[in-house]
Amino acid sequence: MGLSSALAQSITVKGQVLDAKSKEPLIGVSVLEKGTTNGTITDFDGNYVLNVAKGRILVFSYVGYTTQEIAVNQPSLTVSLKEDTQTLNEVVVVGYGVQKKSSVTGSISQVKAEDMENRSVTTVQSALQGKTSGVQVISSSAAPGEAPTIRVRGFSSNVASDPLYVVDGVRLSDISGIDPNDIASIEVLKDAASAAIYGAEAGNGVILISTKKGKTGQGKVVYDFQYSIQSLGKMPKLMNAEEYATYMVEGGVFEQSKISNDWDGVTDTNWADVVFGKGQMQKHNVSFSNGNEKGNYYLSLSYLDNNGIVRGDADFYKRLTGSVNADYQIKDWLKVGTTNQIEKYNYRKLSGNNAYGSFFQAVMELDPLTPSTYSPDNLPANMQAALDNGKTLLTDENGNYYAVSNFVESENYHPMIMRDNTVPKNSGFNVNGSVYGELKPFDGFVFTSRFGYRLSGTRSSTVNLPFYGNSVQNNDYMSISGTSSTSIYWQWENFANYIKTFDKHTINAMLGMSYQESTYDYITSGFSANGADAITNRDPSFWYLNYGDPSASKSIQGEKTRTAKYSYFGRVGYDFAGKYMLQASLRADAADLSYLPLEKRWGYFPAVSAGWTISEENFFTPLRDVVSSLKLRASWGQNGSLAALASNLYGYGTTMVTAGYYPFVPGNNYTTGIRPNSLGNDELKWETSEQINVGLDARLFNDRLTLSMDWFNKKTKDLLITGTTPSLIIGGTTSPINAGNVSNKGFEFEIGWRDNIGDFNYSIKGNLATLKNKVTYLDPSLTRANGTTFHTNTITYFEEGYPVYYFRGYRCEGINPEDGEPIFADLDNNGIINEDDKTYIGDAIPDFTYGLTLTAAWKGLDLTIFGSGSYGNDVFSCINRPDHASANKLSEVFYKDRWTPEHTNATAPRANALSLDKYTVSDAMVFDGSYFKIKQIQLGYSLPKQWINKVFINNLRLYVSLEDFFTFTSYPGFDPEASANATSGMGIDMGTYPSAKKVMLGFNVEF
């Protein structure tokens, strides 16, 4: 009877779920009878059917929309869900947990998936540029597969300032293999209090990456496709043939007769046209995801094929990546899960950032009088003589010989010969992820045990072919070398989180431990030519180390290293009514003996932060109609850095080396002597960063305007310095000591406005960060520490009172109108211009960086415009070595306003001036590197759902985009973002791979 009564009260509910604004049907909405597992999801038309007892409550939930609960009283029920703009923003990821945004007391910036979607960037680092304040991206190459370097709040070390990357709880040294499509969000922990939970590794900031997971009630198949055509973004203006001939004759580099004999008077080669062409990039990404109340999964597969802008297949990057994420609620008290990213790649790249053989310097240096190729029956005398002497001249695909210049002979020769005279092969793989379990024995308590891993392998080989580039650069025989390496990293972390709320008080605490271990081993070997080819046969089938010729000189080396760290950490927080917040943390890290001596292996890193939500106070009530939220934050903390230690293992040790032979016994017998090689340093310790941060967060005008401001003061001390001079020399060299301090301070601003006018939606987001960097202490035995060298001159230095690795050189005060020679400042007034007259002439650290994003949407159309830039940074142009007198030069810098007897009021010296060796390392070669790049202009169209639902498609969006198409800068070189490297070579242009502009087509389809 009871059963019959229940069945009698059961009804079949039918209805439709719509978007409250667009009235479009929502597909995949979860419809669940509250408190049961009885449920369904909406179909392609937003319809649902469910049997449910009358009077019960139905819960309608959909990601990105506000959940609704409605009692069932009739058989027909249509529901409109409102978009919830706060759903995805209400929590941010912090170290070993999550936190409500309203409770955050540190400085944390969040970059969401939507900020990275549908862009041509292939690495996470590139996707961060311009998207958040306080994060600077430094690129030493724009070649396919090259990842830029991230700097968070400045430059803190004389060795490296790389942040710590943590992906789903696993530390990674490189994140370039993670497809941006697989990322759900990125949190940048900028202040010391936020990052201190990572202790000894957090001194340069922490970047937390969360990859995507499946969503409850949303079974999805998504396919993304991109295709782009790439071309050279900017070509510097070099001297043309006539200007080159005039300049070289004026300077006495060549006689007019040589120009007449070796130039046909017609050839005017633009080497950029010879070298650069159209590159293509295609990218495919498919993902599968689903979930329910018990668990979820996310699977993806991505393929990238990026062929760069250099003609031929000399610069490419191919990558296959996969992602497998899943978790499952086995019991009410036990949840298990796993995250995994897999990457397989191979690439080829060209030489750059090198004064002694840079492919891109060759494009700038080669004379325009020489054609790109000669036919075999029309060779000039110098090339015919090379052939007659048995030299190997390389040819193009049509059998024509690449030209050997009669005018320029240096390490930089015909770029296509440089491209083809070696056959490099580079490949590798990365597998990283975690397996974890979450135990919830009682309410509010979660214990997590997580095992993380990272496996990496690389293989590379290079075959050097016979070639003739010029009399300086040529090779008669083949040689080969190869390297294979393996890295294995694993970590085991156990930590517990507890949160308890009573009345208006909320207390949360976290306590944990971590163990990390890393091993690296490699083997490298080679066969060098010794009067004959080092390989038994020139056929490509024999281009392996297995076929070394017996006459070749052989080499082999390899080793294995191991490092480990052990840590304890904890955090406690207090929140009163969402109004007053306080948080404190402490981490203790111990390094193994490869890093630090036993007495100094432990480091302790405390932090404290506080917040006051002013808008929750009663006195603020009259302002809440305008300012819905206003919070003041402050923090202090200490972090460490492993950068210098990791690059100098056992640097504290006392080492011994052999030192000659001694006849201690009669006869022809000798004993090998031993002497100290380094003095050792048992006081070596961690580098430590201490930072103060004060911030303000606000939301105004019904949350349409968001604003965040921060001021920080970051002081890094105990930097590792080498080359110091102790007061007493016993023998050998000194070991590294802690003897350097650096200061970084500045302001950060982030602002956003979002609104709609009817069907028209738009948003504006901007960010700006200032930075003042200075070395505040260096061991008194050192005046300055050397950085990057250009030819025979060191041009960047680490010195007290100046920015990190500033430019040091001569100060040019103009051009002598009488003889056209540059005039240099005699700073010591001794009448001689020498090393003592070098001074600060610029630095690569910008005064401020900024980014701006504009979006607009109307019905199915959407538009995105994104740009980023910097101001106040300098670029040191090191394209022309002073000893390369015959090399081509920048027309605007050396030719247009050069001194001549008829033009004595000039800004550039006379052709081939005697003091060019000083001029090329003076402030005359330092240019303003400020720039603004429009990184993206994208127009998209989403097809109406009533069209695509009939073919089982949930979403279909088509778009076209211009990427990196417009650059506004006064720098005359390839790219104002040029850097030889990310530390001592910041802002040094030695011929870097230039950035490309792209036209991109793409579409997203969701089933």
Tab-separated table of C-alpha atoms in Angstrom, residues 2-365:
chain	number	residue	atom	x	y	z
A	2	GLY	CA	2.869	2.387	0.874
A	3	LEU	CA	4.563	1.665	-2.457
A	4	SER	CA	1.349	2.297	-4.368
A	5	SER	CA	0.911	5.579	-2.541
A	6	ALA	CA	4.471	6.716	-3.457
A	7	LEU	CA	4.019	5.803	-7.095
A	8	ALA	CA	0.749	7.684	-7.174
A	9	GLN	CA	2.546	10.854	-6.035
A	10	SER	CA	5.351	10.537	-8.612
A	11	ILE	CA	5.088	12.773	-11.687
A	12	THR	CA	7.044	13.152	-14.936
A	13	VAL	CA	8.507	16.631	-15.204
A	14	LYS	CA	9.347	18.018	-18.637
A	15	GLY	CA	10.851	21.359	-19.463
A	16	GLN	CA	13.608	23.436	-21.009
A	17	VAL	CA	16.597	25.296	-19.570
A	18	LEU	CA	17.498	28.611	-21.203
A	19	ASP	CA	20.151	31.289	-20.893
A	20	ALA	CA	18.390	34.155	-19.081
A	21	LYS	CA	19.961	36.796	-21.305
A	22	SER	CA	20.148	35.288	-24.804
A	23	LYS	CA	17.183	32.879	-24.365
A	24	GLU	CA	19.349	30.273	-26.109
A	25	PRO	CA	18.922	26.654	-24.889
A	26	LEU	CA	21.653	25.361	-22.580
A	27	ILE	CA	23.016	21.925	-23.383
A	28	GLY	CA	24.319	19.612	-20.676
A	29	VAL	CA	22.713	21.344	-17.672
A	30	SER	CA	22.607	19.018	-14.668
A	31	VAL	CA	19.039	18.432	-13.376
A	32	LEU	CA	19.153	16.551	-10.073
A	33	GLU	CA	16.585	15.633	-7.470
A	34	LYS	CA	18.076	17.122	-4.324
A	35	GLY	CA	19.490	14.625	-1.871
A	36	THR	CA	19.380	11.727	-4.342
A	37	THR	CA	21.251	10.371	-7.348
A	38	ASN	CA	18.138	10.688	-9.507
A	39	GLY	CA	18.990	13.086	-12.285
A	40	THR	CA	19.533	13.811	-15.964
A	41	ILE	CA	21.083	16.445	-18.258
A	42	THR	CA	19.499	18.656	-20.907
A	43	ASP	CA	19.699	17.639	-24.561
A	44	PHE	CA	20.725	19.651	-27.632
A	45	ASP	CA	17.578	21.760	-27.410
A	46	GLY	CA	17.933	22.348	-23.667
A	47	ASN	CA	15.090	19.900	-22.925
A	48	TYR	CA	14.936	17.430	-20.056
A	49	VAL	CA	12.571	14.739	-18.759
A	50	LEU	CA	12.716	13.355	-15.215
A	51	ASN	CA	10.456	11.263	-12.989
A	52	VAL	CA	10.328	12.761	-9.512
A	53	ALA	CA	8.111	12.726	-6.453
A	54	LYS	CA	5.749	15.673	-6.289
A	55	GLY	CA	6.915	18.408	-3.946
A	56	ARG	CA	10.594	17.415	-4.162
A	57	ILE	CA	13.265	19.991	-5.080
A	58	LEU	CA	15.112	19.978	-8.417
A	59	VAL	CA	18.617	21.439	-8.561
A	60	PHE	CA	19.636	23.015	-11.897
A	61	SER	CA	23.414	23.551	-12.155
A	62	TYR	CA	25.704	24.547	-14.995
A	63	VAL	CA	29.293	25.778	-14.932
A	64	GLY	CA	29.399	29.561	-15.253
A	65	TYR	CA	25.754	29.996	-14.165
A	66	THR	CA	24.043	30.506	-10.815
A	67	THR	CA	22.568	27.276	-9.462
A	68	GLN	CA	18.773	27.255	-8.984
A	69	GLU	CA	16.647	25.067	-6.706
A	70	ILE	CA	12.928	24.780	-7.581
A	71	ALA	CA	10.157	22.694	-5.948
A	72	VAL	CA	8.198	20.431	-8.309
A	73	ASN	CA	4.448	21.070	-8.287
A	74	GLN	CA	3.513	20.732	-11.968
A	75	PRO	CA	4.557	18.501	-14.896
A	76	SER	CA	5.993	21.372	-16.966
A	77	LEU	CA	8.874	23.524	-15.734
A	78	THR	CA	10.963	25.956	-17.832
A	79	VAL	CA	14.000	27.450	-16.107
A	80	SER	CA	16.193	30.429	-17.005
A	81	LEU	CA	19.734	30.383	-15.584
A	82	LYS	CA	21.634	33.606	-15.042
A	83	GLU	CA	25.309	33.861	-15.820
A	84	ASP	CA	27.428	33.973	-12.683
A	85	THR	CA	30.511	36.028	-13.422
A	86	GLN	CA	31.875	35.302	-9.953
A	87	THR	CA	31.762	31.488	-10.088
A	88	LEU	CA	35.131	31.002	-11.704
A	89	ASN	CA	36.710	33.784	-9.688
A	90	GLU	CA	35.663	32.967	-6.168
A	91	VAL	CA	38.741	30.904	-5.323
A	92	VAL	CA	42.406	31.143	-6.229
A	93	VAL	CA	45.050	28.463	-5.924
A	94	VAL	CA	47.665	28.997	-3.223
A	95	GLY	CA	50.471	26.770	-2.013
A	96	TYR	CA	49.005	23.433	-0.833
A	97	GLY	CA	45.409	24.595	-1.025
A	98	VAL	CA	42.882	27.112	-2.310
A	99	GLN	CA	41.596	30.335	-0.850
A	100	LYS	CA	38.611	32.575	-1.393
A	101	LYS	CA	39.574	35.695	-3.281
A	102	SER	CA	37.895	37.744	-0.613
A	103	SER	CA	40.226	36.215	1.988
A	104	VAL	CA	43.518	36.672	0.144
A	105	THR	CA	45.965	38.854	2.056
A	106	GLY	CA	48.971	38.498	-0.226
A	107	SER	CA	49.661	39.698	-3.743
A	108	ILE	CA	48.365	37.055	-6.152
A	109	SER	CA	47.527	37.638	-9.808
A	110	GLN	CA	45.346	35.222	-11.726
A	111	VAL	CA	45.434	34.493	-15.447
A	112	LYS	CA	42.459	32.462	-16.626
A	113	ALA	CA	42.018	30.066	-19.520
A	114	GLU	CA	40.132	32.675	-21.532
A	115	ASP	CA	43.247	34.886	-21.494
A	116	MET	CA	45.233	32.183	-23.309
A	117	GLU	CA	42.655	30.698	-25.650
A	118	ASN	CA	42.773	31.126	-29.425
A	119	ARG	CA	46.232	32.672	-29.525
A	120	SER	CA	49.197	31.612	-31.631
A	121	VAL	CA	51.468	31.301	-28.593
A	122	THR	CA	52.873	27.818	-28.109
A	123	THR	CA	54.260	28.166	-24.587
A	124	VAL	CA	52.755	29.156	-21.260
A	125	GLN	CA	55.488	31.731	-20.706
A	126	SER	CA	54.520	33.630	-23.849
A	127	ALA	CA	50.861	33.506	-22.851
A	128	LEU	CA	51.664	35.390	-19.643
A	129	GLN	CA	53.170	38.425	-21.378
A	130	GLY	CA	51.132	41.540	-20.765
A	131	LYS	CA	48.357	39.680	-18.950
A	132	THR	CA	49.306	40.563	-15.383
A	133	SER	CA	51.341	43.228	-13.651
A	134	GLY	CA	54.780	42.528	-12.234
A	135	VAL	CA	55.562	39.748	-14.718
A	136	GLN	CA	58.143	40.489	-17.400
A	137	VAL	CA	58.906	38.173	-20.322
A	138	ILE	CA	62.484	38.122	-21.672
A	139	SER	CA	63.062	36.488	-25.039
A	140	SER	CA	66.534	35.568	-26.244
A	141	SER	CA	65.075	34.035	-29.412
A	142	ALA	CA	61.739	34.004	-31.225
A	143	ALA	CA	62.614	30.749	-32.989
A	144	PRO	CA	60.033	27.952	-33.077
A	145	GLY	CA	60.137	26.004	-29.833
A	146	GLU	CA	62.142	28.579	-27.905
A	147	ALA	CA	60.533	29.539	-24.610
A	148	PRO	CA	61.084	32.999	-23.116
A	149	THR	CA	62.171	33.555	-19.537
A	150	ILE	CA	59.829	34.899	-16.871
A	151	ARG	CA	60.807	37.472	-14.287
A	152	VAL	CA	58.496	38.203	-11.359
A	153	ARG	CA	59.057	41.560	-9.665
A	154	GLY	CA	62.480	42.244	-10.986
A	155	PHE	CA	65.950	40.762	-11.118
A	156	SER	CA	67.160	39.421	-7.821
A	157	SER	CA	70.313	37.455	-8.554
A	158	ASN	CA	73.623	37.691	-10.328
A	159	VAL	CA	73.135	34.132	-11.615
A	160	ALA	CA	69.457	33.538	-12.411
A	161	SER	CA	66.109	34.943	-11.322
A	162	ASP	CA	63.776	32.249	-12.642
A	163	PRO	CA	60.535	31.719	-10.713
A	164	LEU	CA	59.448	28.356	-9.346
A	165	TYR	CA	56.896	26.586	-11.541
A	166	VAL	CA	54.400	24.277	-9.841
A	167	VAL	CA	51.996	22.359	-12.081
A	168	ASP	CA	49.180	20.590	-10.223
A	169	GLY	CA	51.420	20.490	-7.172
A	170	VAL	CA	54.522	19.187	-9.000
A	171	ARG	CA	57.639	21.354	-9.352
A	172	LEU	CA	58.876	21.733	-12.917
A	173	SER	CA	62.018	23.422	-14.166
A	174	ASP	CA	60.500	23.930	-17.623
A	175	ILE	CA	56.836	24.422	-18.550
A	176	SER	CA	57.285	25.065	-22.280
A	177	GLY	CA	55.957	21.598	-23.142
A	178	ILE	CA	52.544	22.184	-21.570
A	179	ASP	CA	49.922	23.119	-24.119
A	180	PRO	CA	48.151	26.365	-23.132
A	181	ASN	CA	44.857	24.727	-24.176
A	182	ASP	CA	45.164	22.320	-21.233
A	183	ILE	CA	45.481	25.044	-18.591
A	184	ALA	CA	42.536	26.055	-16.431
A	185	SER	CA	44.223	28.901	-14.550
A	186	ILE	CA	47.579	30.379	-13.580
A	187	GLU	CA	48.257	32.046	-10.248
A	188	VAL	CA	51.355	34.190	-9.853
A	189	LEU	CA	52.457	34.434	-6.224
A	190	LYS	CA	54.330	37.706	-6.255
A	191	ASP	CA	54.861	38.792	-2.677
A	192	ALA	CA	56.965	36.922	-0.148
A	193	ALA	CA	54.041	36.063	2.111
A	194	SER	CA	52.185	34.240	-0.667
A	195	ALA	CA	55.287	32.441	-1.909
A	196	ALA	CA	56.940	31.726	1.448
A	197	ILE	CA	55.215	28.355	1.767
A	198	TYR	CA	57.672	27.205	-0.927
A	199	GLY	CA	60.608	28.528	1.094
A	200	ALA	CA	64.032	28.040	-0.414
A	201	GLU	CA	62.740	27.908	-3.991
A	202	ALA	CA	60.430	30.941	-3.924
A	203	GLY	CA	62.830	33.893	-3.860
A	204	ASN	CA	62.028	34.782	-7.472
A	205	GLY	CA	58.270	34.295	-7.220
A	206	VAL	CA	56.080	31.242	-7.777
A	207	ILE	CA	53.852	30.423	-10.736
A	208	LEU	CA	51.122	27.892	-9.945
A	209	ILE	CA	49.489	26.202	-12.921
A	210	SER	CA	46.263	24.216	-12.666
A	211	THR	CA	45.387	22.028	-15.628
A	212	LYS	CA	41.844	21.332	-16.737
A	213	LYS	CA	39.502	18.772	-15.225
A	214	GLY	CA	36.140	17.398	-16.232
A	215	LYS	CA	32.974	19.171	-15.079
A	216	THR	CA	29.974	17.571	-13.484
A	217	GLY	CA	27.114	17.025	-15.932
A	218	GLN	CA	29.120	18.209	-18.914
A	219	GLY	CA	30.193	15.491	-21.311
A	220	LYS	CA	32.262	17.336	-23.890
A	221	VAL	CA	34.298	16.659	-26.978
A	222	VAL	CA	36.178	19.772	-28.077
A	223	TYR	CA	38.373	20.235	-31.136
A	224	ASP	CA	40.486	23.351	-31.712
A	225	PHE	CA	42.337	24.061	-34.943
A	226	GLN	CA	44.742	26.843	-35.860
A	227	TYR	CA	46.665	27.588	-39.027
A	228	SER	CA	48.917	30.601	-39.381
A	229	ILE	CA	51.189	32.067	-42.012
A	230	GLN	CA	54.277	33.740	-40.558
A	231	SER	CA	56.590	36.337	-42.009
A	232	LEU	CA	59.406	38.583	-40.818
A	233	GLY	CA	58.080	41.281	-38.539
A	234	LYS	CA	60.685	43.930	-39.255
A	235	MET	CA	63.874	44.153	-41.316
A	236	PRO	CA	66.444	46.759	-40.272
A	237	LYS	CA	67.460	49.294	-42.911
A	238	LEU	CA	70.951	48.411	-44.088
A	239	MET	CA	73.139	50.175	-46.629
A	240	ASN	CA	72.196	49.274	-50.193
A	241	ALA	CA	74.798	48.471	-52.826
A	242	GLU	CA	75.518	52.037	-53.841
A	243	GLU	CA	75.699	53.264	-50.256
A	244	TYR	CA	77.924	50.338	-49.298
A	245	ALA	CA	80.351	50.971	-52.161
A	246	THR	CA	80.511	54.687	-51.372
A	247	TYR	CA	81.054	54.077	-47.650
A	248	MET	CA	83.814	51.491	-48.116
A	249	VAL	CA	85.745	53.603	-50.615
A	250	GLU	CA	85.388	56.673	-48.413
A	251	GLY	CA	86.781	54.753	-45.469
A	252	GLY	CA	89.671	53.292	-47.412
A	253	VAL	CA	88.468	49.748	-46.803
A	254	PHE	CA	88.515	49.099	-50.574
A	255	GLU	CA	89.970	50.889	-53.550
A	256	GLN	CA	87.511	52.010	-56.197
A	257	SER	CA	89.217	49.584	-58.568
A	258	LYS	CA	88.212	46.604	-56.424
A	259	ILE	CA	84.624	47.774	-56.374
A	260	SER	CA	84.706	48.152	-60.172
A	261	ASN	CA	86.349	44.767	-60.737
A	262	ASP	CA	84.277	42.685	-58.323
A	263	TRP	CA	80.864	44.354	-58.579
A	264	ASP	CA	78.784	44.314	-61.718
A	265	GLY	CA	77.204	47.643	-60.845
A	266	VAL	CA	73.739	46.076	-60.871
A	267	THR	CA	73.579	43.541	-58.056
A	268	ASP	CA	71.911	44.880	-54.926
A	269	THR	CA	71.223	41.882	-52.734
A	270	ASN	CA	68.734	42.185	-49.934
A	271	TRP	CA	69.850	39.314	-47.730
A	272	ALA	CA	66.593	39.363	-45.809
A	273	ASP	CA	64.785	38.392	-49.029
A	274	VAL	CA	67.291	35.598	-49.561
A	275	VAL	CA	66.951	34.197	-46.054
A	276	PHE	CA	63.405	34.844	-44.901
A	277	GLY	CA	60.188	33.559	-46.412
A	278	LYS	CA	56.752	32.461	-45.329
A	279	GLY	CA	56.549	30.071	-42.426
A	280	GLN	CA	53.550	27.964	-41.506
A	281	MET	CA	52.220	26.776	-38.214
A	282	GLN	CA	49.379	24.378	-37.619
A	283	LYS	CA	48.011	23.225	-34.323
A	284	HIS	CA	45.393	20.617	-33.480
A	285	ASN	CA	43.922	19.994	-30.038
A	286	VAL	CA	41.171	17.567	-29.132
A	287	SER	CA	39.878	16.997	-25.616
A	288	PHE	CA	37.331	14.752	-23.926
A	289	SER	CA	35.850	15.494	-20.526
A	290	ASN	CA	32.969	14.512	-18.299
A	291	GLY	CA	32.090	14.161	-14.660
A	292	ASN	CA	29.478	13.437	-12.059
A	293	GLU	CA	29.111	13.652	-8.302
A	294	LYS	CA	31.654	10.863	-7.830
A	295	GLY	CA	34.430	11.833	-10.193
A	296	ASN	CA	35.570	13.383	-13.421
A	297	TYR	CA	38.120	12.995	-16.192
A	298	TYR	CA	39.861	15.167	-18.766
A	299	LEU	CA	41.782	13.712	-21.715
A	300	SER	CA	43.493	15.728	-24.422
A	301	LEU	CA	45.820	15.273	-27.339
A	302	SER	CA	47.604	18.125	-29.102
A	303	TYR	CA	49.884	18.328	-32.124
A	304	LEU	CA	51.957	21.372	-33.079
A	305	ASP	CA	53.987	21.793	-36.280
A	306	ASN	CA	55.748	25.136	-36.449
A	307	ASN	CA	58.069	25.809	-39.378
A	308	GLY	CA	59.784	29.163	-38.934
A	309	ILE	CA	60.409	32.081	-41.263
A	310	VAL	CA	63.850	30.978	-42.498
A	311	ARG	CA	63.609	29.355	-45.915
A	312	GLY	CA	63.884	25.586	-45.915
A	313	ASP	CA	63.457	23.209	-43.011
A	314	ALA	CA	66.216	24.681	-40.888
A	315	ASP	CA	64.113	26.092	-38.079
A	316	PHE	CA	61.180	23.989	-36.971
A	317	TYR	CA	59.551	22.674	-33.838
A	318	LYS	CA	57.203	19.717	-33.716
A	319	ARG	CA	55.456	18.667	-30.538
A	320	LEU	CA	52.972	15.996	-29.570
A	321	THR	CA	51.446	16.405	-26.129
A	322	GLY	CA	48.842	14.542	-24.151
A	323	SER	CA	47.081	15.119	-20.865
A	324	VAL	CA	45.284	12.633	-18.597
A	325	ASN	CA	43.590	14.037	-15.481
A	326	ALA	CA	41.057	12.211	-13.349
A	327	ASP	CA	39.782	11.906	-9.795
A	328	TYR	CA	37.182	9.760	-8.087
A	329	GLN	CA	35.368	9.809	-4.770
A	330	ILE	CA	35.800	6.175	-3.709
A	331	LYS	CA	34.287	6.716	-0.270
A	332	ASP	CA	32.731	9.705	1.420
A	333	TRP	CA	36.042	10.021	3.249
A	334	LEU	CA	38.457	9.070	0.454
A	335	LYS	CA	39.184	10.682	-2.898
A	336	VAL	CA	41.973	9.643	-5.266
A	337	GLY	CA	43.215	11.276	-8.431
A	338	THR	CA	45.981	11.681	-10.932
A	339	THR	CA	47.325	14.368	-13.264
A	340	ASN	CA	49.649	13.615	-16.164
A	341	GLN	CA	51.216	15.557	-19.009
A	342	ILE	CA	53.191	13.831	-21.749
A	343	GLU	CA	55.331	15.555	-24.356
A	344	LYS	CA	57.397	14.322	-27.301
A	345	TYR	CA	59.219	16.900	-29.429
A	346	ASN	CA	61.915	17.422	-32.019
A	347	TYR	CA	63.368	20.619	-33.405
A	348	ARG	CA	66.089	22.262	-35.402
A	349	LYS	CA	67.422	25.740	-34.825
A	350	LEU	CA	70.023	28.138	-36.198
A	351	SER	CA	72.950	29.836	-34.515
A	352	GLY	CA	72.287	33.200	-32.914
A	353	ASN	CA	73.384	35.541	-30.117
A	354	ASN	CA	77.015	34.976	-30.957
A	355	ALA	CA	79.612	37.452	-32.163
A	356	TYR	CA	81.598	34.600	-33.713
A	357	GLY	CA	79.171	32.943	-36.098
A	358	SER	CA	75.567	34.060	-35.840
A	359	PHE	CA	73.238	33.208	-38.704
A	360	PHE	CA	71.278	36.407	-38.113
A	361	GLN	CA	74.380	38.576	-37.821
A	362	ALA	CA	75.387	37.245	-41.215
A	363	VAL	CA	72.123	38.626	-42.656
A	364	MET	CA	73.105	42.025	-41.286
A	365	GLU	CA	76.828	41.926	-42.178
